[in-house]
């Protein structure tokens, strides 16, 4: 959800790193510490979230944080160490919407290569229309397809997930979508 930020300092000793190809047969530039020799390997981050549904409506959250303050999003955020992707998606749904729900099947895997992220969305079935959003959310609200504020959606992956969700629902069956965001 945020842009990639390069490593500036060694995680071992704090010295400013230099980006170069290590001498060990590697082919990519890495953040290498000129003092202690530590090589920092940076890999894509997972963003996990849900598409919470009640009847013909989908739950969106109005962001109370940057980036994209005031725009609408599905509940989603960075996966934490020590949790599964589904657990992370559920945690974000708790934190951002305070919703009662049952988590469902994986719906979309989206590669956002430009920023080094993979976004995963699970379907979720809401059990109530009462929400208790946390501090990251201004408002949590249900929208029919016609009511979705398409011009006010915070992130491309959220938009793409919603488009595919409504397509699948019209067709009457939900798949698992693999999407590359250019
Ligand atoms: Zn170092």
mmCIF file with all atom_site columns, C-alpha atoms and ligand atoms in Angstrom:
data_model
loop_
_atom_site.group_PDB
_atom_site.id
_atom_site.type_symbol
_atom_site.label_atom_id
_atom_site.label_alt_id
_atom_site.label_comp_id
_atom_site.label_asym_id
_atom_site.label_entity_id
_atom_site.label_seq_id
_atom_site.pdbx_PDB_ins_code
_atom_site.Cartn_x
_atom_site.Cartn_y
_atom_site.Cartn_z
_atom_site.occupancy
_atom_site.B_iso_or_equiv
_atom_site.pdbx_formal_charge
_atom_site.auth_seq_id
_atom_site.auth_comp_id
_atom_site.auth_asym_id
_atom_site.auth_atom_id
_atom_site.pdbx_PDB_model_num
ATOM   1   C  CA  . UNK A 1 1   ? 0.000   0.000   0.000   1.00 0.00 ? 1   UNK A CA  1
ATOM   2   C  CA  . UNK A 1 2   ? 3.083   2.168   0.377   1.00 0.00 ? 2   UNK A CA  1
ATOM   3   C  CA  . UNK A 1 3   ? 5.957   2.709   -1.979  1.00 0.00 ? 3   UNK A CA  1
ATOM   4   C  CA  . UNK A 1 4   ? 9.154   0.741   -1.624  1.00 0.00 ? 4   UNK A CA  1
ATOM   5   C  CA  . UNK A 1 5   ? 11.811  2.459   0.525   1.00 0.00 ? 5   UNK A CA  1
ATOM   6   C  CA  . UNK A 1 6   ? 15.432  1.327   0.043   1.00 0.00 ? 6   UNK A CA  1
ATOM   7   C  CA  . UNK A 1 7   ? 17.558  0.303   3.039   1.00 0.00 ? 7   UNK A CA  1
ATOM   8   C  CA  . UNK A 1 8   ? 19.905  3.108   4.122   1.00 0.00 ? 8   UNK A CA  1
ATOM   9   C  CA  . UNK A 1 9   ? 21.761  1.672   7.114   1.00 0.00 ? 9   UNK A CA  1
ATOM   10  C  CA  . UNK A 1 10  ? 23.141  -1.727  8.079   1.00 0.00 ? 10  UNK A CA  1
ATOM   11  C  CA  . UNK A 1 11  ? 20.744  -3.632  10.353  1.00 0.00 ? 11  UNK A CA  1
ATOM   12  C  CA  . UNK A 1 12  ? 23.757  -5.180  12.094  1.00 0.00 ? 12  UNK A CA  1
ATOM   13  C  CA  . UNK A 1 13  ? 26.054  -2.205  12.803  1.00 0.00 ? 13  UNK A CA  1
ATOM   14  C  CA  . UNK A 1 14  ? 24.275  0.942   11.557  1.00 0.00 ? 14  UNK A CA  1
ATOM   15  C  CA  . UNK A 1 15  ? 26.853  1.918   8.917   1.00 0.00 ? 15  UNK A CA  1
ATOM   16  C  CA  . UNK A 1 16  ? 25.497  3.458   5.701   1.00 0.00 ? 16  UNK A CA  1
ATOM   17  C  CA  . UNK A 1 17  ? 25.070  0.657   3.152   1.00 0.00 ? 17  UNK A CA  1
ATOM   18  C  CA  . UNK A 1 18  ? 26.114  0.681   -0.490  1.00 0.00 ? 18  UNK A CA  1
ATOM   19  C  CA  . UNK A 1 19  ? 24.088  -0.968  -3.251  1.00 0.00 ? 19  UNK A CA  1
ATOM   20  C  CA  . UNK A 1 20  ? 26.226  -3.350  -5.258  1.00 0.00 ? 20  UNK A CA  1
ATOM   21  C  CA  . UNK A 1 21  ? 26.270  -6.925  -6.589  1.00 0.00 ? 21  UNK A CA  1
ATOM   22  C  CA  . UNK A 1 22  ? 27.873  -9.126  -3.892  1.00 0.00 ? 22  UNK A CA  1
ATOM   23  C  CA  . UNK A 1 23  ? 30.937  -11.189 -4.864  1.00 0.00 ? 23  UNK A CA  1
ATOM   24  C  CA  . UNK A 1 24  ? 29.272  -14.542 -4.145  1.00 0.00 ? 24  UNK A CA  1
ATOM   25  C  CA  . UNK A 1 25  ? 27.804  -15.195 -7.591  1.00 0.00 ? 25  UNK A CA  1
ATOM   26  C  CA  . UNK A 1 26  ? 24.684  -13.141 -6.949  1.00 0.00 ? 26  UNK A CA  1
ATOM   27  C  CA  . UNK A 1 27  ? 23.223  -11.344 -9.950  1.00 0.00 ? 27  UNK A CA  1
ATOM   28  C  CA  . UNK A 1 28  ? 21.238  -8.570  -8.238  1.00 0.00 ? 28  UNK A CA  1
ATOM   29  C  CA  . UNK A 1 29  ? 22.311  -5.425  -6.454  1.00 0.00 ? 29  UNK A CA  1
ATOM   30  C  CA  . UNK A 1 30  ? 21.967  -5.700  -2.674  1.00 0.00 ? 30  UNK A CA  1
ATOM   31  C  CA  . UNK A 1 31  ? 22.374  -3.307  0.220   1.00 0.00 ? 31  UNK A CA  1
ATOM   32  C  CA  . UNK A 1 32  ? 25.872  -4.327  1.383   1.00 0.00 ? 32  UNK A CA  1
ATOM   33  C  CA  . UNK A 1 33  ? 27.508  -2.995  4.537   1.00 0.00 ? 33  UNK A CA  1
ATOM   34  C  CA  . UNK A 1 34  ? 31.069  -1.774  3.803   1.00 0.00 ? 34  UNK A CA  1
ATOM   35  C  CA  . UNK A 1 35  ? 31.983  -2.110  7.512   1.00 0.00 ? 35  UNK A CA  1
ATOM   36  C  CA  . UNK A 1 36  ? 30.790  -5.564  8.613   1.00 0.00 ? 36  UNK A CA  1
ATOM   37  C  CA  . UNK A 1 37  ? 29.970  -7.128  5.223   1.00 0.00 ? 37  UNK A CA  1
ATOM   38  C  CA  . UNK A 1 38  ? 26.315  -7.900  6.009   1.00 0.00 ? 38  UNK A CA  1
ATOM   39  C  CA  . UNK A 1 39  ? 24.266  -8.400  2.830   1.00 0.00 ? 39  UNK A CA  1
ATOM   40  C  CA  . UNK A 1 40  ? 20.629  -7.308  3.177   1.00 0.00 ? 40  UNK A CA  1
ATOM   41  C  CA  . UNK A 1 41  ? 18.219  -9.332  1.024   1.00 0.00 ? 41  UNK A CA  1
ATOM   42  C  CA  . UNK A 1 42  ? 14.998  -7.455  0.358   1.00 0.00 ? 42  UNK A CA  1
ATOM   43  C  CA  . UNK A 1 43  ? 11.931  -9.366  -0.787  1.00 0.00 ? 43  UNK A CA  1
ATOM   44  C  CA  . UNK A 1 44  ? 8.320   -8.515  -1.601  1.00 0.00 ? 44  UNK A CA  1
ATOM   45  C  CA  . UNK A 1 45  ? 5.910   -7.813  1.257   1.00 0.00 ? 45  UNK A CA  1
ATOM   46  C  CA  . UNK A 1 46  ? 2.448   -9.325  1.558   1.00 0.00 ? 46  UNK A CA  1
ATOM   47  C  CA  . UNK A 1 47  ? -0.617  -7.159  2.007   1.00 0.00 ? 47  UNK A CA  1
ATOM   48  C  CA  . UNK A 1 48  ? -3.623  -9.173  3.203   1.00 0.00 ? 48  UNK A CA  1
ATOM   49  C  CA  . UNK A 1 49  ? -7.275  -8.187  3.351   1.00 0.00 ? 49  UNK A CA  1
ATOM   50  C  CA  . UNK A 1 50  ? -10.897 -9.204  2.943   1.00 0.00 ? 50  UNK A CA  1
ATOM   51  C  CA  . UNK A 1 51  ? -13.927 -8.503  0.795   1.00 0.00 ? 51  UNK A CA  1
ATOM   52  C  CA  . UNK A 1 52  ? -16.603 -8.472  3.548   1.00 0.00 ? 52  UNK A CA  1
ATOM   53  C  CA  . UNK A 1 53  ? -20.111 -9.105  2.202   1.00 0.00 ? 53  UNK A CA  1
ATOM   54  C  CA  . UNK A 1 54  ? -23.587 -8.809  3.703   1.00 0.00 ? 54  UNK A CA  1
ATOM   55  C  CA  . UNK A 1 55  ? -26.400 -9.715  1.304   1.00 0.00 ? 55  UNK A CA  1
ATOM   56  C  CA  . UNK A 1 56  ? -25.814 -7.699  -1.871  1.00 0.00 ? 56  UNK A CA  1
ATOM   57  C  CA  . UNK A 1 57  ? -23.520 -5.200  -0.133  1.00 0.00 ? 57  UNK A CA  1
ATOM   58  C  CA  . UNK A 1 58  ? -19.747 -4.930  0.364   1.00 0.00 ? 58  UNK A CA  1
ATOM   59  C  CA  . UNK A 1 59  ? -18.093 -3.262  3.334   1.00 0.00 ? 59  UNK A CA  1
ATOM   60  C  CA  . UNK A 1 60  ? -15.655 -0.448  2.614   1.00 0.00 ? 60  UNK A CA  1
ATOM   61  C  CA  . UNK A 1 61  ? -13.608 1.616   5.071   1.00 0.00 ? 61  UNK A CA  1
ATOM   62  C  CA  . UNK A 1 62  ? -12.871 5.322   4.699   1.00 0.00 ? 62  UNK A CA  1
ATOM   63  C  CA  . UNK A 1 63  ? -9.196  5.802   5.508   1.00 0.00 ? 63  UNK A CA  1
ATOM   64  C  CA  . UNK A 1 64  ? -8.202  7.956   8.457   1.00 0.00 ? 64  UNK A CA  1
ATOM   65  C  CA  . UNK A 1 65  ? -4.474  7.555   7.658   1.00 0.00 ? 65  UNK A CA  1
ATOM   66  C  CA  . UNK A 1 66  ? -2.087  8.486   4.886   1.00 0.00 ? 66  UNK A CA  1
ATOM   67  C  CA  . UNK A 1 67  ? -1.546  7.626   2.153   1.00 0.00 ? 67  UNK A CA  1
ATOM   68  C  CA  . UNK A 1 68  ? -4.944  8.226   0.502   1.00 0.00 ? 68  UNK A CA  1
ATOM   69  C  CA  . UNK A 1 69  ? -6.561  9.782   3.570   1.00 0.00 ? 69  UNK A CA  1
ATOM   70  C  CA  . UNK A 1 70  ? -10.348 10.028  3.111   1.00 0.00 ? 70  UNK A CA  1
ATOM   71  C  CA  . UNK A 1 71  ? -10.459 7.467   0.282   1.00 0.00 ? 71  UNK A CA  1
ATOM   72  C  CA  . UNK A 1 72  ? -12.331 4.170   0.502   1.00 0.00 ? 72  UNK A CA  1
ATOM   73  C  CA  . UNK A 1 73  ? -10.635 0.791   0.797   1.00 0.00 ? 73  UNK A CA  1
ATOM   74  C  CA  . UNK A 1 74  ? -11.285 -2.824  1.614   1.00 0.00 ? 74  UNK A CA  1
ATOM   75  C  CA  . UNK A 1 75  ? -9.884  -3.749  5.038   1.00 0.00 ? 75  UNK A CA  1
ATOM   76  C  CA  . UNK A 1 76  ? -6.255  -4.704  4.301   1.00 0.00 ? 76  UNK A CA  1
ATOM   77  C  CA  . UNK A 1 77  ? -2.734  -4.158  5.551   1.00 0.00 ? 77  UNK A CA  1
ATOM   78  C  CA  . UNK A 1 78  ? 0.733   -5.628  5.878   1.00 0.00 ? 78  UNK A CA  1
ATOM   79  C  CA  . UNK A 1 79  ? 0.958   -9.213  7.053   1.00 0.00 ? 79  UNK A CA  1
ATOM   80  C  CA  . UNK A 1 80  ? 2.712   -9.631  10.420  1.00 0.00 ? 80  UNK A CA  1
ATOM   81  C  CA  . UNK A 1 81  ? 5.298   -12.260 11.355  1.00 0.00 ? 81  UNK A CA  1
ATOM   82  C  CA  . UNK A 1 82  ? 3.711   -15.195 13.183  1.00 0.00 ? 82  UNK A CA  1
ATOM   83  C  CA  . UNK A 1 83  ? 0.374   -15.220 11.361  1.00 0.00 ? 83  UNK A CA  1
ATOM   84  C  CA  . UNK A 1 84  ? -1.040  -16.930 8.289   1.00 0.00 ? 84  UNK A CA  1
ATOM   85  C  CA  . UNK A 1 85  ? -2.359  -14.909 5.356   1.00 0.00 ? 85  UNK A CA  1
ATOM   86  C  CA  . UNK A 1 86  ? -5.963  -15.639 6.404   1.00 0.00 ? 86  UNK A CA  1
ATOM   87  C  CA  . UNK A 1 87  ? -5.203  -14.686 10.020  1.00 0.00 ? 87  UNK A CA  1
ATOM   88  C  CA  . UNK A 1 88  ? -3.666  -11.428 8.838   1.00 0.00 ? 88  UNK A CA  1
ATOM   89  C  CA  . UNK A 1 89  ? -6.668  -10.650 6.645   1.00 0.00 ? 89  UNK A CA  1
ATOM   90  C  CA  . UNK A 1 90  ? -8.970  -11.333 9.615   1.00 0.00 ? 90  UNK A CA  1
ATOM   91  C  CA  . UNK A 1 91  ? -6.871  -9.154  11.929  1.00 0.00 ? 91  UNK A CA  1
ATOM   92  C  CA  . UNK A 1 92  ? -7.003  -6.252  9.496   1.00 0.00 ? 92  UNK A CA  1
ATOM   93  C  CA  . UNK A 1 93  ? -10.778 -6.655  9.225   1.00 0.00 ? 93  UNK A CA  1
ATOM   94  C  CA  . UNK A 1 94  ? -11.025 -6.506  13.025  1.00 0.00 ? 94  UNK A CA  1
ATOM   95  C  CA  . UNK A 1 95  ? -8.733  -3.495  13.304  1.00 0.00 ? 95  UNK A CA  1
ATOM   96  C  CA  . UNK A 1 96  ? -10.093 -1.413  10.451  1.00 0.00 ? 96  UNK A CA  1
ATOM   97  C  CA  . UNK A 1 97  ? -13.806 -2.267  10.527  1.00 0.00 ? 97  UNK A CA  1
ATOM   98  C  CA  . UNK A 1 98  ? -14.553 -3.901  13.899  1.00 0.00 ? 98  UNK A CA  1
ATOM   99  C  CA  . UNK A 1 99  ? -16.849 -6.230  11.977  1.00 0.00 ? 99  UNK A CA  1
ATOM   100 C  CA  . UNK A 1 100 ? -18.424 -9.579  12.926  1.00 0.00 ? 100 UNK A CA  1
ATOM   101 C  CA  . UNK A 1 101 ? -17.730 -12.028 10.103  1.00 0.00 ? 101 UNK A CA  1
ATOM   102 C  CA  . UNK A 1 102 ? -16.688 -15.490 8.976   1.00 0.00 ? 102 UNK A CA  1
ATOM   103 C  CA  . UNK A 1 103 ? -13.624 -15.572 6.785   1.00 0.00 ? 103 UNK A CA  1
ATOM   104 C  CA  . UNK A 1 104 ? -14.098 -17.421 3.490   1.00 0.00 ? 104 UNK A CA  1
ATOM   105 C  CA  . UNK A 1 105 ? -12.080 -18.539 0.497   1.00 0.00 ? 105 UNK A CA  1
ATOM   106 C  CA  . UNK A 1 106 ? -9.075  -16.875 -1.096  1.00 0.00 ? 106 UNK A CA  1
ATOM   107 C  CA  . UNK A 1 107 ? -10.355 -14.630 -3.891  1.00 0.00 ? 107 UNK A CA  1
ATOM   108 C  CA  . UNK A 1 108 ? -7.413  -12.758 -5.431  1.00 0.00 ? 108 UNK A CA  1
ATOM   109 C  CA  . UNK A 1 109 ? -3.616  -12.800 -5.548  1.00 0.00 ? 109 UNK A CA  1
ATOM   110 C  CA  . UNK A 1 110 ? -2.282  -9.580  -7.015  1.00 0.00 ? 110 UNK A CA  1
ATOM   111 C  CA  . UNK A 1 111 ? 1.347   -8.914  -7.942  1.00 0.00 ? 111 UNK A CA  1
ATOM   112 C  CA  . UNK A 1 112 ? 2.286   -5.254  -7.619  1.00 0.00 ? 112 UNK A CA  1
ATOM   113 C  CA  . UNK A 1 113 ? 5.813   -5.673  -8.926  1.00 0.00 ? 113 UNK A CA  1
ATOM   114 C  CA  . UNK A 1 114 ? 6.565   -1.946  -9.156  1.00 0.00 ? 114 UNK A CA  1
ATOM   115 C  CA  . UNK A 1 115 ? 6.405   -1.544  -5.357  1.00 0.00 ? 115 UNK A CA  1
ATOM   116 C  CA  . UNK A 1 116 ? 7.510   -5.076  -4.435  1.00 0.00 ? 116 UNK A CA  1
ATOM   117 C  CA  . UNK A 1 117 ? 4.200   -6.237  -2.957  1.00 0.00 ? 117 UNK A CA  1
ATOM   118 C  CA  . UNK A 1 118 ? 1.769   -9.123  -3.264  1.00 0.00 ? 118 UNK A CA  1
ATOM   119 C  CA  . UNK A 1 119 ? -1.818  -8.384  -2.220  1.00 0.00 ? 119 UNK A CA  1
ATOM   120 C  CA  . UNK A 1 120 ? -4.112  -11.246 -1.167  1.00 0.00 ? 120 UNK A CA  1
ATOM   121 C  CA  . UNK A 1 121 ? -7.851  -10.821 -0.628  1.00 0.00 ? 121 UNK A CA  1
ATOM   122 C  CA  . UNK A 1 122 ? -10.179 -13.338 1.028   1.00 0.00 ? 122 UNK A CA  1
ATOM   123 C  CA  . UNK A 1 123 ? -13.934 -13.305 0.827   1.00 0.00 ? 123 UNK A CA  1
ATOM   124 C  CA  . UNK A 1 124 ? -15.674 -12.829 4.182   1.00 0.00 ? 124 UNK A CA  1
ATOM   125 C  CA  . UNK A 1 125 ? -19.329 -13.191 5.199   1.00 0.00 ? 125 UNK A CA  1
ATOM   126 C  CA  . UNK A 1 126 ? -20.530 -10.478 7.550   1.00 0.00 ? 126 UNK A CA  1
ATOM   127 C  CA  . UNK A 1 127 ? -22.731 -11.620 10.423  1.00 0.00 ? 127 UNK A CA  1
ATOM   128 C  CA  . UNK A 1 128 ? -23.987 -8.166  11.367  1.00 0.00 ? 128 UNK A CA  1
ATOM   129 C  CA  . UNK A 1 129 ? -24.239 -4.631  9.997   1.00 0.00 ? 129 UNK A CA  1
ATOM   130 C  CA  . UNK A 1 130 ? -22.850 -3.107  13.174  1.00 0.00 ? 130 UNK A CA  1
ATOM   131 C  CA  . UNK A 1 131 ? -19.230 -1.969  12.894  1.00 0.00 ? 131 UNK A CA  1
ATOM   132 C  CA  . UNK A 1 132 ? -16.757 -0.599  15.426  1.00 0.00 ? 132 UNK A CA  1
ATOM   133 C  CA  . UNK A 1 133 ? -13.904 0.732   13.293  1.00 0.00 ? 133 UNK A CA  1
ATOM   134 C  CA  . UNK A 1 134 ? -10.515 1.481   14.830  1.00 0.00 ? 134 UNK A CA  1
ATOM   135 C  CA  . UNK A 1 135 ? -8.488  4.668   14.614  1.00 0.00 ? 135 UNK A CA  1
ATOM   136 C  CA  . UNK A 1 136 ? -7.334  3.953   11.047  1.00 0.00 ? 136 UNK A CA  1
ATOM   137 C  CA  . UNK A 1 137 ? -10.910 4.279   9.752   1.00 0.00 ? 137 UNK A CA  1
ATOM   138 C  CA  . UNK A 1 138 ? -13.177 7.337   9.611   1.00 0.00 ? 138 UNK A CA  1
ATOM   139 C  CA  . UNK A 1 139 ? -16.253 5.350   8.672   1.00 0.00 ? 139 UNK A CA  1
ATOM   140 C  CA  . UNK A 1 140 ? -17.107 1.715   7.804   1.00 0.00 ? 140 UNK A CA  1
ATOM   141 C  CA  . UNK A 1 141 ? -20.096 1.418   5.476   1.00 0.00 ? 141 UNK A CA  1
ATOM   142 C  CA  . UNK A 1 142 ? -21.923 -1.083  3.274   1.00 0.00 ? 142 UNK A CA  1
ATOM   143 C  CA  . UNK A 1 143 ? -22.275 -0.384  -0.453  1.00 0.00 ? 143 UNK A CA  1
ATOM   144 C  CA  . UNK A 1 144 ? -24.268 -2.067  -3.196  1.00 0.00 ? 144 UNK A CA  1
ATOM   145 C  CA  . UNK A 1 145 ? -22.434 -2.383  -6.526  1.00 0.00 ? 145 UNK A CA  1
ATOM   146 C  CA  . UNK A 1 146 ? -24.272 0.701   -7.807  1.00 0.00 ? 146 UNK A CA  1
ATOM   147 C  CA  . UNK A 1 147 ? -23.255 2.720   -4.745  1.00 0.00 ? 147 UNK A CA  1
ATOM   148 C  CA  . UNK A 1 148 ? -19.515 1.904   -4.841  1.00 0.00 ? 148 UNK A CA  1
ATOM   149 C  CA  . UNK A 1 149 ? -17.593 5.223   -5.000  1.00 0.00 ? 149 UNK A CA  1
ATOM   150 C  CA  . UNK A 1 150 ? -15.354 4.090   -7.878  1.00 0.00 ? 150 UNK A CA  1
ATOM   151 C  CA  . UNK A 1 151 ? -13.627 7.474   -8.184  1.00 0.00 ? 151 UNK A CA  1
ATOM   152 C  CA  . UNK A 1 152 ? -12.815 7.502   -4.466  1.00 0.00 ? 152 UNK A CA  1
ATOM   153 C  CA  . UNK A 1 153 ? -11.193 4.062   -4.137  1.00 0.00 ? 153 UNK A CA  1
ATOM   154 C  CA  . UNK A 1 154 ? -7.799  4.308   -2.406  1.00 0.00 ? 154 UNK A CA  1
ATOM   155 C  CA  . UNK A 1 155 ? -5.816  1.605   -4.205  1.00 0.00 ? 155 UNK A CA  1
ATOM   156 C  CA  . UNK A 1 156 ? -5.687  -0.025  -7.624  1.00 0.00 ? 156 UNK A CA  1
ATOM   157 C  CA  . UNK A 1 157 ? -5.693  -3.540  -6.127  1.00 0.00 ? 157 UNK A CA  1
ATOM   158 C  CA  . UNK A 1 158 ? -8.864  -2.769  -4.161  1.00 0.00 ? 158 UNK A CA  1
ATOM   159 C  CA  . UNK A 1 159 ? -10.567 -1.532  -7.315  1.00 0.00 ? 159 UNK A CA  1
ATOM   160 C  CA  . UNK A 1 160 ? -9.464  -4.608  -9.294  1.00 0.00 ? 160 UNK A CA  1
ATOM   161 C  CA  . UNK A 1 161 ? -10.630 -6.939  -6.519  1.00 0.00 ? 161 UNK A CA  1
ATOM   162 C  CA  . UNK A 1 162 ? -14.058 -5.250  -6.386  1.00 0.00 ? 162 UNK A CA  1
ATOM   163 C  CA  . UNK A 1 163 ? -14.487 -5.362  -10.181 1.00 0.00 ? 163 UNK A CA  1
ATOM   164 C  CA  . UNK A 1 164 ? -13.752 -9.099  -10.222 1.00 0.00 ? 164 UNK A CA  1
ATOM   165 C  CA  . UNK A 1 165 ? -15.927 -9.756  -7.197  1.00 0.00 ? 165 UNK A CA  1
ATOM   166 C  CA  . UNK A 1 166 ? -18.991 -8.202  -8.822  1.00 0.00 ? 166 UNK A CA  1
ATOM   167 C  CA  . UNK A 1 167 ? -18.249 -9.983  -12.132 1.00 0.00 ? 167 UNK A CA  1
ATOM   168 C  CA  . UNK A 1 168 ? -18.080 -13.339 -10.363 1.00 0.00 ? 168 UNK A CA  1
ATOM   169 C  CA  . UNK A 1 169 ? -21.221 -12.624 -8.387  1.00 0.00 ? 169 UNK A CA  1
ATOM   170 C  CA  . UNK A 1 170 ? -23.155 -11.852 -11.570 1.00 0.00 ? 170 UNK A CA  1
ATOM   171 C  CA  . UNK A 1 171 ? -21.906 -15.144 -12.990 1.00 0.00 ? 171 UNK A CA  1
ATOM   172 C  CA  . UNK A 1 172 ? -22.942 -16.934 -9.820  1.00 0.00 ? 172 UNK A CA  1
ATOM   173 C  CA  . UNK A 1 173 ? -19.580 -18.535 -9.030  1.00 0.00 ? 173 UNK A CA  1
ATOM   174 C  CA  . UNK A 1 174 ? -16.410 -17.252 -7.394  1.00 0.00 ? 174 UNK A CA  1
ATOM   175 C  CA  . UNK A 1 175 ? -12.943 -18.187 -8.631  1.00 0.00 ? 175 UNK A CA  1
ATOM   176 C  CA  . UNK A 1 176 ? -9.438  -17.437 -7.447  1.00 0.00 ? 176 UNK A CA  1
ATOM   177 C  CA  . UNK A 1 177 ? -7.975  -14.598 -9.474  1.00 0.00 ? 177 UNK A CA  1
ATOM   178 C  CA  . UNK A 1 178 ? -4.284  -14.103 -10.230 1.00 0.00 ? 178 UNK A CA  1
ATOM   179 C  CA  . UNK A 1 179 ? -3.729  -10.529 -11.337 1.00 0.00 ? 179 UNK A CA  1
ATOM   180 C  CA  . UNK A 1 180 ? -0.582  -8.608  -12.334 1.00 0.00 ? 180 UNK A CA  1
ATOM   181 C  CA  . UNK A 1 181 ? -0.919  -4.891  -11.680 1.00 0.00 ? 181 UNK A CA  1
ATOM   182 C  CA  . UNK A 1 182 ? 1.226   -2.962  -14.172 1.00 0.00 ? 182 UNK A CA  1
HETATM 183 ZN ZN1 . LIG B 2 .   ? 27.280  -3.481  9.106   1.00 0.00 ? 1   LIG B ZN1 1
#
